[in-house]
Short mmCIF file of C-alpha atoms and ligand atoms in Angstrom, two decimals:
data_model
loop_
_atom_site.label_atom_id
_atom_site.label_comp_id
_atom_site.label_asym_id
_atom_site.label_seq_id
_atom_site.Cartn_x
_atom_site.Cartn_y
_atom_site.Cartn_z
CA UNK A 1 27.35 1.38 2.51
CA UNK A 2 25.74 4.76 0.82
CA UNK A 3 22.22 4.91 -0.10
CA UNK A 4 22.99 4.09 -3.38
CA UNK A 5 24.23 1.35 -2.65
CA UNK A 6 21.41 0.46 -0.80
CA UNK A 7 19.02 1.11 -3.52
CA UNK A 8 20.68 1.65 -6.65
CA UNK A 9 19.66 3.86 -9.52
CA UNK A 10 18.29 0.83 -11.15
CA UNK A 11 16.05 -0.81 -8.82
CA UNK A 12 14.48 2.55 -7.48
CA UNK A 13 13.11 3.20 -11.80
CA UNK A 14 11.49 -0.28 -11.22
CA UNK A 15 9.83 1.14 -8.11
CA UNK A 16 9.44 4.67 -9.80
CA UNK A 17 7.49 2.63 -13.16
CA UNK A 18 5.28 0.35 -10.94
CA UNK A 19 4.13 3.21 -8.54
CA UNK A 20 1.01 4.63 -10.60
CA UNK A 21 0.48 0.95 -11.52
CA UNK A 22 -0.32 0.38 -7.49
CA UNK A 23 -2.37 4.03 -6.99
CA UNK A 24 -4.46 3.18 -10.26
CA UNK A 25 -5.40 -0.30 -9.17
CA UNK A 26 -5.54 0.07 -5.27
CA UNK A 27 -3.12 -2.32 -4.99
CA UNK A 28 0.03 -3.70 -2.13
CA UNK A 29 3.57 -2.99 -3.43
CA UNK A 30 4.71 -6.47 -3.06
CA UNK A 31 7.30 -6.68 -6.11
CA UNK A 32 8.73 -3.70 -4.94
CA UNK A 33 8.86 -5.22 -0.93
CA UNK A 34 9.76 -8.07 -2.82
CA UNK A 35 13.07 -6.72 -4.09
CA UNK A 36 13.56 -4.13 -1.76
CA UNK A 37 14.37 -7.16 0.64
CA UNK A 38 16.44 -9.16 -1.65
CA UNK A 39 18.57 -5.84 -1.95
CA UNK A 40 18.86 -6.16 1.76
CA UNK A 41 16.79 -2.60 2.26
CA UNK A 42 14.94 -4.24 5.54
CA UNK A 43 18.50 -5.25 7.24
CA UNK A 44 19.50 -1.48 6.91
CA UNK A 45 19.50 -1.21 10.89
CA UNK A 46 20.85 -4.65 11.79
CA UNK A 47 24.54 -4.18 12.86
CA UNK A 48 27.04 -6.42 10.76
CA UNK A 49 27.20 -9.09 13.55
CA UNK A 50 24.10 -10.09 12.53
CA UNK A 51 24.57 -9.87 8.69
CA UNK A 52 23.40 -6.46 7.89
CA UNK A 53 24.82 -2.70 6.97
CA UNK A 54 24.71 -1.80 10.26
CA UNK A 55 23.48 1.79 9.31
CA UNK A 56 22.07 4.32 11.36
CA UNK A 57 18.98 6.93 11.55
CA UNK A 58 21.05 9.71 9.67
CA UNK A 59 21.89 7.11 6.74
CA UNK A 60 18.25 5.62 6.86
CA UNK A 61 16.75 9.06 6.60
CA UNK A 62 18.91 9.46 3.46
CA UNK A 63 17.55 6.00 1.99
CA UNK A 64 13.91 6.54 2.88
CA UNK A 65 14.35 10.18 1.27
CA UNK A 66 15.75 9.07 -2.14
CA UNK A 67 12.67 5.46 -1.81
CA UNK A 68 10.02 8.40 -1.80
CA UNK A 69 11.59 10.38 -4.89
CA UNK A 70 10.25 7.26 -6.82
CA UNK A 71 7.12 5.93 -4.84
CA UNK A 72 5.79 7.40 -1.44
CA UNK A 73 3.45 5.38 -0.50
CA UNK A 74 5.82 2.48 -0.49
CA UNK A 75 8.62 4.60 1.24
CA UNK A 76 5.30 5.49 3.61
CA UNK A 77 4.70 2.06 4.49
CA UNK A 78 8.10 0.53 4.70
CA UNK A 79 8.50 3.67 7.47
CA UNK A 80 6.18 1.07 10.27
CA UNK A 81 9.46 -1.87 9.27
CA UNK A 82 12.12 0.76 10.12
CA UNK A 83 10.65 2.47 12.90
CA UNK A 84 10.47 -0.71 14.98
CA UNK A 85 13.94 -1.62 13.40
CA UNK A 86 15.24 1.90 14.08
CA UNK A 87 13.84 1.80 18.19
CA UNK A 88 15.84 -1.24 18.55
CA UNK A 89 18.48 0.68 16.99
CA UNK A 90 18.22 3.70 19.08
CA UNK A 91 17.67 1.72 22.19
CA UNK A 92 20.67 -0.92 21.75
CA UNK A 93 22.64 2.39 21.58
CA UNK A 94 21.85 3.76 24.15
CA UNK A 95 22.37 0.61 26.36
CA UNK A 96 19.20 -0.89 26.29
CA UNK A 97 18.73 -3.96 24.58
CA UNK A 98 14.97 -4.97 25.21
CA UNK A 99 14.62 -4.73 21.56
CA UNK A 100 17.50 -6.65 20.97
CA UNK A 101 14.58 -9.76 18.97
CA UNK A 102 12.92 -6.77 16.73
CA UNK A 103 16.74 -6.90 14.96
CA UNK A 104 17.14 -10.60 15.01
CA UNK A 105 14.41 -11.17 13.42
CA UNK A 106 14.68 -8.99 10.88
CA UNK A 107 17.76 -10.15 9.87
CA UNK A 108 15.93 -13.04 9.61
CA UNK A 109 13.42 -11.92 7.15
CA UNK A 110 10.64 -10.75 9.43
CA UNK A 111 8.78 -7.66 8.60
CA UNK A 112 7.72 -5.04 11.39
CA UNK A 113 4.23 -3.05 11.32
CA UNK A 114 2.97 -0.32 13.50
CA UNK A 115 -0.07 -1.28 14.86
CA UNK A 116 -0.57 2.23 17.53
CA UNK A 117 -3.05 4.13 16.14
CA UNK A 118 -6.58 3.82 17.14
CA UNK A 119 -10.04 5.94 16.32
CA UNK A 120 -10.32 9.08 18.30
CA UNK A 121 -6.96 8.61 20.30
CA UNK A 122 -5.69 12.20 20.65
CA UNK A 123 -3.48 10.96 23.16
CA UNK A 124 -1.39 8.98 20.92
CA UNK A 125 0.94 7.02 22.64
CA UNK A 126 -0.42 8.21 26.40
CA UNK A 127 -3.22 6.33 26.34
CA UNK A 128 -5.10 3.34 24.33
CA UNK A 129 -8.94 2.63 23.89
CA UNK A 130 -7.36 -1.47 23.66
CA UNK A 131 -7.70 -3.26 26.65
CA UNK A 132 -4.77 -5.44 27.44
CA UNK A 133 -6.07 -8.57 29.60
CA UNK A 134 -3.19 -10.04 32.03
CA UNK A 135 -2.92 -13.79 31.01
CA UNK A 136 -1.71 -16.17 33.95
CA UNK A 137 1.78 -17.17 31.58
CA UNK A 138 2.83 -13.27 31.90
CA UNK A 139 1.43 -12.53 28.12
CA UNK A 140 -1.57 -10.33 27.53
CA UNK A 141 -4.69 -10.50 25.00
CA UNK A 142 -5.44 -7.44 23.42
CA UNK A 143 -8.96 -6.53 22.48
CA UNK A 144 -9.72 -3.10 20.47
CA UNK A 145 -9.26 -1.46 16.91
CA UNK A 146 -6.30 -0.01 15.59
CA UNK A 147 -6.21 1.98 12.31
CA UNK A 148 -4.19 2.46 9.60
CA UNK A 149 -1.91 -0.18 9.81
CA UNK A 150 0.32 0.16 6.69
CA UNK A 151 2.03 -3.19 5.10
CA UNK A 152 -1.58 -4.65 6.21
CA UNK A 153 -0.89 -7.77 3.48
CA UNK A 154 2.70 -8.01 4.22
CA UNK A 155 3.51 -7.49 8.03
CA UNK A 156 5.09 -10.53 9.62
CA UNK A 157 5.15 -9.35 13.36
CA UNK A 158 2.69 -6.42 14.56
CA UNK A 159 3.64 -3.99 17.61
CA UNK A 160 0.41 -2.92 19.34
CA UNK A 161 -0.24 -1.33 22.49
CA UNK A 162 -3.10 -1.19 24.98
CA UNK A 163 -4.30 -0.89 28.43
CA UNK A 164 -4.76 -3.25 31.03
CA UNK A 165 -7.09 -1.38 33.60
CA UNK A 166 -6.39 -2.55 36.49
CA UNK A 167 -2.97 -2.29 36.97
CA UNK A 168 -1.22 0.24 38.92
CA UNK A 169 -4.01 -0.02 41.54
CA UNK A 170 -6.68 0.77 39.17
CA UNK A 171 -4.63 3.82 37.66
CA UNK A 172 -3.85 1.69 34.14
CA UNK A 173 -0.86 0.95 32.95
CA UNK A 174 0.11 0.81 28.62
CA UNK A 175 1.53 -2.83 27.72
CA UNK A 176 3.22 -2.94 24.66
CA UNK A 177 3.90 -6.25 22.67
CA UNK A 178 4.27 -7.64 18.81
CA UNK A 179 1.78 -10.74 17.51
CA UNK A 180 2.75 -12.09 14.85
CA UNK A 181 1.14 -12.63 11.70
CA UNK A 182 -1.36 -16.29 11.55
CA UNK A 183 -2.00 -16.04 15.36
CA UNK A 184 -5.72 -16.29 16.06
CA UNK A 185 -7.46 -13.06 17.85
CA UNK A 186 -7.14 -10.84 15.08
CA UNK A 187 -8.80 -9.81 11.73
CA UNK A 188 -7.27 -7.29 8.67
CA UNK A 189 -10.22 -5.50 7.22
CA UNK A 190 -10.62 -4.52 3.56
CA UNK A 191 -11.40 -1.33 4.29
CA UNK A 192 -8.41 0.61 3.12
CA UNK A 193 -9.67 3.08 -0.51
CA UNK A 194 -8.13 6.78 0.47
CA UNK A 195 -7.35 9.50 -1.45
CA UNK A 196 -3.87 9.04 -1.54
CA UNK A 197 -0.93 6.77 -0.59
CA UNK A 198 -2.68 3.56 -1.90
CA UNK A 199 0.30 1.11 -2.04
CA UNK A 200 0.59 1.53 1.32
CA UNK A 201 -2.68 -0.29 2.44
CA UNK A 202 -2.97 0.44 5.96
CA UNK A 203 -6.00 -1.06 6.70
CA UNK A 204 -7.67 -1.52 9.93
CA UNK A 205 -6.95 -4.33 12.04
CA UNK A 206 -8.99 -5.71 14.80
CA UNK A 207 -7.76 -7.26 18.05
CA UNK A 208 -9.71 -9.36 19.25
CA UNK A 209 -8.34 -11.35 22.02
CA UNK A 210 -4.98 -11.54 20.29
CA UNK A 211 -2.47 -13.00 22.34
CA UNK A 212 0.96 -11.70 22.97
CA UNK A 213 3.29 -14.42 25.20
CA UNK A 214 5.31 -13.21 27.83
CA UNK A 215 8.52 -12.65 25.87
CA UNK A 216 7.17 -10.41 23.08
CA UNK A 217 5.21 -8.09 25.95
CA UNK A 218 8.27 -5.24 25.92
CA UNK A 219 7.22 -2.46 28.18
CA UNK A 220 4.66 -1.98 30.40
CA UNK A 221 4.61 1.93 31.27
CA UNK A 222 2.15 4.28 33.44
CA UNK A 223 -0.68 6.22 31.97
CA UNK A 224 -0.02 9.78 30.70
CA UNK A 225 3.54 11.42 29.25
CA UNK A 226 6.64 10.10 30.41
CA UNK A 227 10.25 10.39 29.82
CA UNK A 228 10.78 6.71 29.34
CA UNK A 229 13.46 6.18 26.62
CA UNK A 230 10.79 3.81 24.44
CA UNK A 231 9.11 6.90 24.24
CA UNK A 232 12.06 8.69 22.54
CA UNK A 233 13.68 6.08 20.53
CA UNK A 234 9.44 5.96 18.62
CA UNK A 235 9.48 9.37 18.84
CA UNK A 236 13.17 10.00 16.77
CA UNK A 237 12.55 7.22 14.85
CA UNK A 238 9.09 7.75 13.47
CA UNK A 239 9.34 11.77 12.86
CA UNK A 240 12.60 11.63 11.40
CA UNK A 241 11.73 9.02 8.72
CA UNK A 242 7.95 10.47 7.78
CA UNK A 243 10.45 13.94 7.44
CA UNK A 244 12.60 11.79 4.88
CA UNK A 245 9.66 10.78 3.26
CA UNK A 246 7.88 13.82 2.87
CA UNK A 247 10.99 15.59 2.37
CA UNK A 248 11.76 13.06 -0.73
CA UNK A 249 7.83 13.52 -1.81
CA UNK A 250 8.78 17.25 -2.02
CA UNK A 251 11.76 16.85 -4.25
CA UNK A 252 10.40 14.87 -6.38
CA UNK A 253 7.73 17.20 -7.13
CA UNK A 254 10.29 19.80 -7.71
CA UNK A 255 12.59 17.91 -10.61
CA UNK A 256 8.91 17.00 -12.30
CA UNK A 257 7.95 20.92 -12.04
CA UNK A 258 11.40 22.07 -13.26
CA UNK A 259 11.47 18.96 -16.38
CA UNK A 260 8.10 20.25 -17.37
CA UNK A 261 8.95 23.68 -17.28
CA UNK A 262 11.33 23.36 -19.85
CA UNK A 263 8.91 21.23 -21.90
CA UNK A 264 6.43 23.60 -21.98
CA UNK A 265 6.34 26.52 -24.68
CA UNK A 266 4.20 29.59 -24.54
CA UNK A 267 2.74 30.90 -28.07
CA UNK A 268 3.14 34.53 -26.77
CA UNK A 269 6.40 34.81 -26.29
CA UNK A 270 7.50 32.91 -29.67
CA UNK A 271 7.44 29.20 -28.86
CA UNK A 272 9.96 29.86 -25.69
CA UNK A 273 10.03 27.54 -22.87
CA UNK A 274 8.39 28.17 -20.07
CA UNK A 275 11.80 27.88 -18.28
CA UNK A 276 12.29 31.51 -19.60
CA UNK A 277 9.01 33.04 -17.99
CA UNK A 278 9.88 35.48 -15.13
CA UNK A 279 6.76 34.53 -12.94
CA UNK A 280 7.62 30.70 -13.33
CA UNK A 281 11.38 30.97 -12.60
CA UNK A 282 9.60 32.61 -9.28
CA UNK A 283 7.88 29.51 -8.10
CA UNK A 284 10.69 27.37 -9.45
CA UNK A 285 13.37 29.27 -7.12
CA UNK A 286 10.57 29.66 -4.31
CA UNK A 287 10.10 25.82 -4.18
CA UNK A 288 13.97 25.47 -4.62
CA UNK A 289 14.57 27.39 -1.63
CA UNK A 290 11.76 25.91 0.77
CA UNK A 291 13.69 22.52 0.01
CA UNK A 292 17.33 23.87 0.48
CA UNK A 293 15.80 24.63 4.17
CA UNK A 294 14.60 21.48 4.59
CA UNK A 295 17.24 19.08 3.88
CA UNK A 296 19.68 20.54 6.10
CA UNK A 297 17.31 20.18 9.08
CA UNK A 298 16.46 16.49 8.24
CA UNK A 299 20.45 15.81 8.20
CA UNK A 300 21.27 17.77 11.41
CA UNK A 301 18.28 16.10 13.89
CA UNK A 302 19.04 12.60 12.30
CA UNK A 303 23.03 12.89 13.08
CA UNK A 304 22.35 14.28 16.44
CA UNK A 305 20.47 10.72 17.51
CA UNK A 306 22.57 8.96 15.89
CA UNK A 307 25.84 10.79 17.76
CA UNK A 308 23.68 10.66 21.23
CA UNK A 309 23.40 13.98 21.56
CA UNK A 310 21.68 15.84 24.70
CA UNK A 311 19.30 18.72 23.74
CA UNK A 312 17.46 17.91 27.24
CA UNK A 313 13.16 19.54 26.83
CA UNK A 314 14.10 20.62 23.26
CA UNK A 315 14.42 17.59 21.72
CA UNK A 316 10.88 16.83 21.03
CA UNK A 317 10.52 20.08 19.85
CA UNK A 318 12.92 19.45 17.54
CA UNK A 319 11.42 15.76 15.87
CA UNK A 320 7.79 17.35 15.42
CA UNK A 321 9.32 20.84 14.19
CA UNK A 322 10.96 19.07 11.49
CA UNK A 323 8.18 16.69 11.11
CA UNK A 324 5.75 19.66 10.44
CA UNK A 325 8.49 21.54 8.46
CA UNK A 326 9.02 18.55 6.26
CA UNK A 327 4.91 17.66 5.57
CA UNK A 328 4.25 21.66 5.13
CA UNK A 329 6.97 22.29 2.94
CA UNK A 330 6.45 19.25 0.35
CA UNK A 331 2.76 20.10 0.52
CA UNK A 332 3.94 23.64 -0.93
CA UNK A 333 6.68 22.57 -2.77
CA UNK A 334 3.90 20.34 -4.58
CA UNK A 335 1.78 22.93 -5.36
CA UNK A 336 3.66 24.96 -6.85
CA UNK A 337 5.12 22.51 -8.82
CA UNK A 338 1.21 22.03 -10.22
CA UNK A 339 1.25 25.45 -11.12
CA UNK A 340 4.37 25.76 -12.92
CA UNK A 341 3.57 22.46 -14.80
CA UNK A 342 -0.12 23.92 -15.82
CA UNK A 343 -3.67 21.67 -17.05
CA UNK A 344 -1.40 18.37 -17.64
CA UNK A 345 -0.70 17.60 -14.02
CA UNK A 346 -4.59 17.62 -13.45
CA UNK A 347 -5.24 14.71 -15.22
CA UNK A 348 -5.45 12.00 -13.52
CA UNK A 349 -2.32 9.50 -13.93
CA UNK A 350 0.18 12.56 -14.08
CA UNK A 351 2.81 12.34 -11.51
CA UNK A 352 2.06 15.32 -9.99
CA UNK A 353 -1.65 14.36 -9.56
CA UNK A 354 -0.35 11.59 -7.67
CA UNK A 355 2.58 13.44 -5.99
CA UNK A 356 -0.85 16.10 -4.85
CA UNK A 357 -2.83 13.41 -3.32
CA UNK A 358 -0.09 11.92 -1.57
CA UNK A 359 1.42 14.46 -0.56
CA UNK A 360 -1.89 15.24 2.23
CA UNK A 361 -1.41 12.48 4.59
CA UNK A 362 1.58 14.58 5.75
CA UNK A 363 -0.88 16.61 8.04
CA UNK A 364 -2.73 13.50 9.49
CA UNK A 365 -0.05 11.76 11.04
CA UNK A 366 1.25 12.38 14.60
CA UNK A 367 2.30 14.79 15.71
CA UNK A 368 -0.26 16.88 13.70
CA UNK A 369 -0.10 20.36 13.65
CA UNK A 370 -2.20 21.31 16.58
CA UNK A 371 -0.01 18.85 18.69
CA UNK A 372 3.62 19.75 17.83
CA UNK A 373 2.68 23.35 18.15
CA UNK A 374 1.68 22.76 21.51
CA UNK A 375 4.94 20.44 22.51
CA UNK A 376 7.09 23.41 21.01
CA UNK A 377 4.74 26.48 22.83
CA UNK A 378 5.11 23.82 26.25
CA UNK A 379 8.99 23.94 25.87
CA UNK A 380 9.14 27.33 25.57
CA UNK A 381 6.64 29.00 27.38
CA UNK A 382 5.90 26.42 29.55
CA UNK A 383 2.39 24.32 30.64
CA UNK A 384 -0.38 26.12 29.96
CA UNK A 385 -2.08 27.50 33.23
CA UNK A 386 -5.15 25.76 34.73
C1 FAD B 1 -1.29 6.96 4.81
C2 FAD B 1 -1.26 6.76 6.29
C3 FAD B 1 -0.59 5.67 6.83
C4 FAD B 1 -0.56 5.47 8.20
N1 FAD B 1 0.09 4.38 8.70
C5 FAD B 1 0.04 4.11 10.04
C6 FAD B 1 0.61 2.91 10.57
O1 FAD B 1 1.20 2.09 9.85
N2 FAD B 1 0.48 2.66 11.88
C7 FAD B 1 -0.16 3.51 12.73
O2 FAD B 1 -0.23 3.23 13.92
N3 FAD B 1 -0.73 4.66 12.26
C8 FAD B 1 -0.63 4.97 10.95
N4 FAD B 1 -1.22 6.13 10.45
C9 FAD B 1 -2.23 6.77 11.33
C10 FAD B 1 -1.99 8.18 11.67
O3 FAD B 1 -0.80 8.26 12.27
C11 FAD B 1 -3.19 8.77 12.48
O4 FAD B 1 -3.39 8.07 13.64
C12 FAD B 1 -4.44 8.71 11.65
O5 FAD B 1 -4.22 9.44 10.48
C13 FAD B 1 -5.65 9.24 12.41
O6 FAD B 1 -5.59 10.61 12.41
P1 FAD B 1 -6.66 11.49 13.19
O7 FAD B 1 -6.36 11.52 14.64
O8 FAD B 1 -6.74 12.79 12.49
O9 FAD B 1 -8.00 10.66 12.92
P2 FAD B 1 -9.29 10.49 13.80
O10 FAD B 1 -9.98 11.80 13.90
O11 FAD B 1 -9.01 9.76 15.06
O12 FAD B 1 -10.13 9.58 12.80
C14 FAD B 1 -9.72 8.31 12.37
C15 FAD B 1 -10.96 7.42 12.17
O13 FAD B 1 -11.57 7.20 13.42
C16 FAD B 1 -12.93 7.61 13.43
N5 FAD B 1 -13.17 8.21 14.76
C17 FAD B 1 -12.75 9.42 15.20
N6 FAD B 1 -13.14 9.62 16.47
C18 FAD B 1 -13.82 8.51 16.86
C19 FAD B 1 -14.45 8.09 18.05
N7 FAD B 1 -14.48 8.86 19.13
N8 FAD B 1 -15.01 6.85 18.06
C20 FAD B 1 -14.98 6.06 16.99
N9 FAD B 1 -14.41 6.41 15.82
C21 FAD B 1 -13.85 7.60 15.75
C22 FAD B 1 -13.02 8.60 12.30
O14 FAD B 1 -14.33 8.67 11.80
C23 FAD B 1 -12.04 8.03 11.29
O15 FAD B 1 -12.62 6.99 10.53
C24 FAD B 1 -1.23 6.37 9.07
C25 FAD B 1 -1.91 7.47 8.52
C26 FAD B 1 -1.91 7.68 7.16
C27 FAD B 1 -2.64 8.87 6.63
#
């Protein structure tokens, strides 16, 4: 099944005409979650033995790419579903199947948020400010904060993380676990109005006490980095798809530039497009060739999980480079898109007004710039020195 298939030209111009419907009024993409699910769009990881494509991370990159031409904040936020449906993914190929429920249950209908991120967590996944309480079944209760939880309104099953204190004689250890949506112990706040992205609504969500039974805790690792292959399969899955989404963002922006550089007409040269004006051709082929780089990259680091391959230190280099490649270069790509499309992309409602503010959540999510520079300096220099 192509991505076309997947999400034919006609259903992504309904989500293209609804998406500065949703920015305008602050509002949850449910018609487009609504039919992106009927079209099957959630299944995309579940293997055919379970009734779905059975597609992998290179295929989903291509989908989530060619979502965010016509609305990025929904692409954005349907990211958290196929992360969680992607680590199963990853895992189950790799011969590990304690994910194996996160795909059952999507074939089944459920949908998958990320609930990780907390306030002032610069250590991401190596550490939580939630405190996971042991209860005596073998499940936990989580109590803490976690922050932009996209598909706040729509999420069906939450994974969260935190840290039960004791454990590991008093060293911590991170529990991991999904509640699902009408169990008591947590609140969504109303709190989400950002610059950009609205449709996403990743509001905060407070744990408090939320209970997670036995069978939904997953993985229960030490504090600090570590190789284990959860780490990876969030890791591929979650750079690689916020590349396809930024990376779709970015081409977007370029087709709008291009279209409205051929609309526009100067008076001083005679009523000729602006498609004929040296300087703008510049951007035009500048933007054009920051995106030619990028989509390569996307393809190659997507295949390579998908065909198991083995680059050993450098493979975390790898997901944030393109990460930060893919979030830089739309950012650029967007800008100069602005400039080559002149005073009507600054009001507000234009696409590329939109495209602008959207486009800057790139830099906020992990790994952020200061981070991934730092993973690639570590791989090749090595640790910095005490
Ligand atoms: C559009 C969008 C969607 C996202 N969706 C998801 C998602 O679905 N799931 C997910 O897990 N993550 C999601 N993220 C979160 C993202 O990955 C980052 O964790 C988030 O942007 C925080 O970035 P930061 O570290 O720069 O923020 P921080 O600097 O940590 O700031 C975040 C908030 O915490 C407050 N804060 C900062 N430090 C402290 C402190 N010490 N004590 C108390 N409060 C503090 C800040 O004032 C601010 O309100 C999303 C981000 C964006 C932009």
């Amino acid at each position: 099944m192509t991505p076309e298939q997947l999400l034919p030209d006609a259903l992504l111009e309904r989500i293209r005409q609804r998406a500065a419907g949703y920015d305008r009024d602050n509002a949850f993409f449910h018609e487009d979650l609504e039919e992106l699910a009927a079209a099957g769009y959630l299944k995309l990881f579940v293997p055919a033995s379970d009734g779905g494509p059975g597609l992998g991370l290179r295929a989903a990159a291509q989908c989530q790419r060619r979502l965010a031409t016509a609305a990025p904040a929904t692409a954005l936020a349907v990211n958290m579903h196929l992360v969680w449906t992607g680590v199963a993914y990853v895992l189950a190929a790799r011969g590990d199947d304690s994910l194996s429920f996160v795909l059952e249950e999507a074939a089944q209908g459920e949908v998958f948020a990320f609930g990780n991120s907390e306030a002032g967590n610069d250590s991401v996944l190596f550490d939580s400010r939630t405190i996971a309480a042991p209860a005596p079944d073998g499940g936990y209760t989580f109590t803490g904060t976690k922050i932009f939880t996209s598909l706040s309104p729509a999420w069906t099953r939450l994974g969260i993380f935190g840290k039960d204190p004791a454990a590991r004689d008093g060293a911590g250890e991170l529990v991991h676990g999904f509640i699902r949506r009408g169990s008591p112990g947590y609140r969504i706040l109303d709190d989400w109005d950002t610059l950009g992205m609205r449709a996403s609504q990743s509001a905060t969500t407070v744990l408090e006490g939320a209970a997670v039974p036995a069978d939904r805790i997953f993985r229960k690792l030490p504090v600090g980095p570590n190789a284990d292959p959860l780490i990876f399969a969030i890791f591929a899955c979650f750079e690689t798809l916020l590349a396809a989404v930024y990376t779709g963002l970015g081409e977007r922006a370029l087709t709008v530039g291009v279209e409205t550089a051929k609309r526009r007409t100067s008076f001083k040269n005679g009523g000729r497009s602006y498609a004929q004006d040296p300087d703008i051709r510049w951007k035009v082929a500048e933007a054009a060739m920051a995106m030619d780089a990028l989509y390569p990259q996307l393809d190659a680091v997507a295949a390579d999980v998908d065909a198991l391959a083995d680059h050993g230190s450098q493979w975390f280099p790898k997901l944030v480079g393109l990460k930060v490649n893919a979030t830089e270069t739309a950012r650029r790509v967007v800008d100069l898109a602005i400039r080559v499309s002149g005073g009507s992309s600054y009001f507000r409602g234009s696409e590329l007004e939109r495209l602008y503010r959207d486009v800057l959540a790139g830099m906020f999510h992990p790994s952020d710039d200061e981070s991934a520079h730092n993973t690639v300096a570590n791989a090749w220099l090595g640790p910095l020195e005490e």
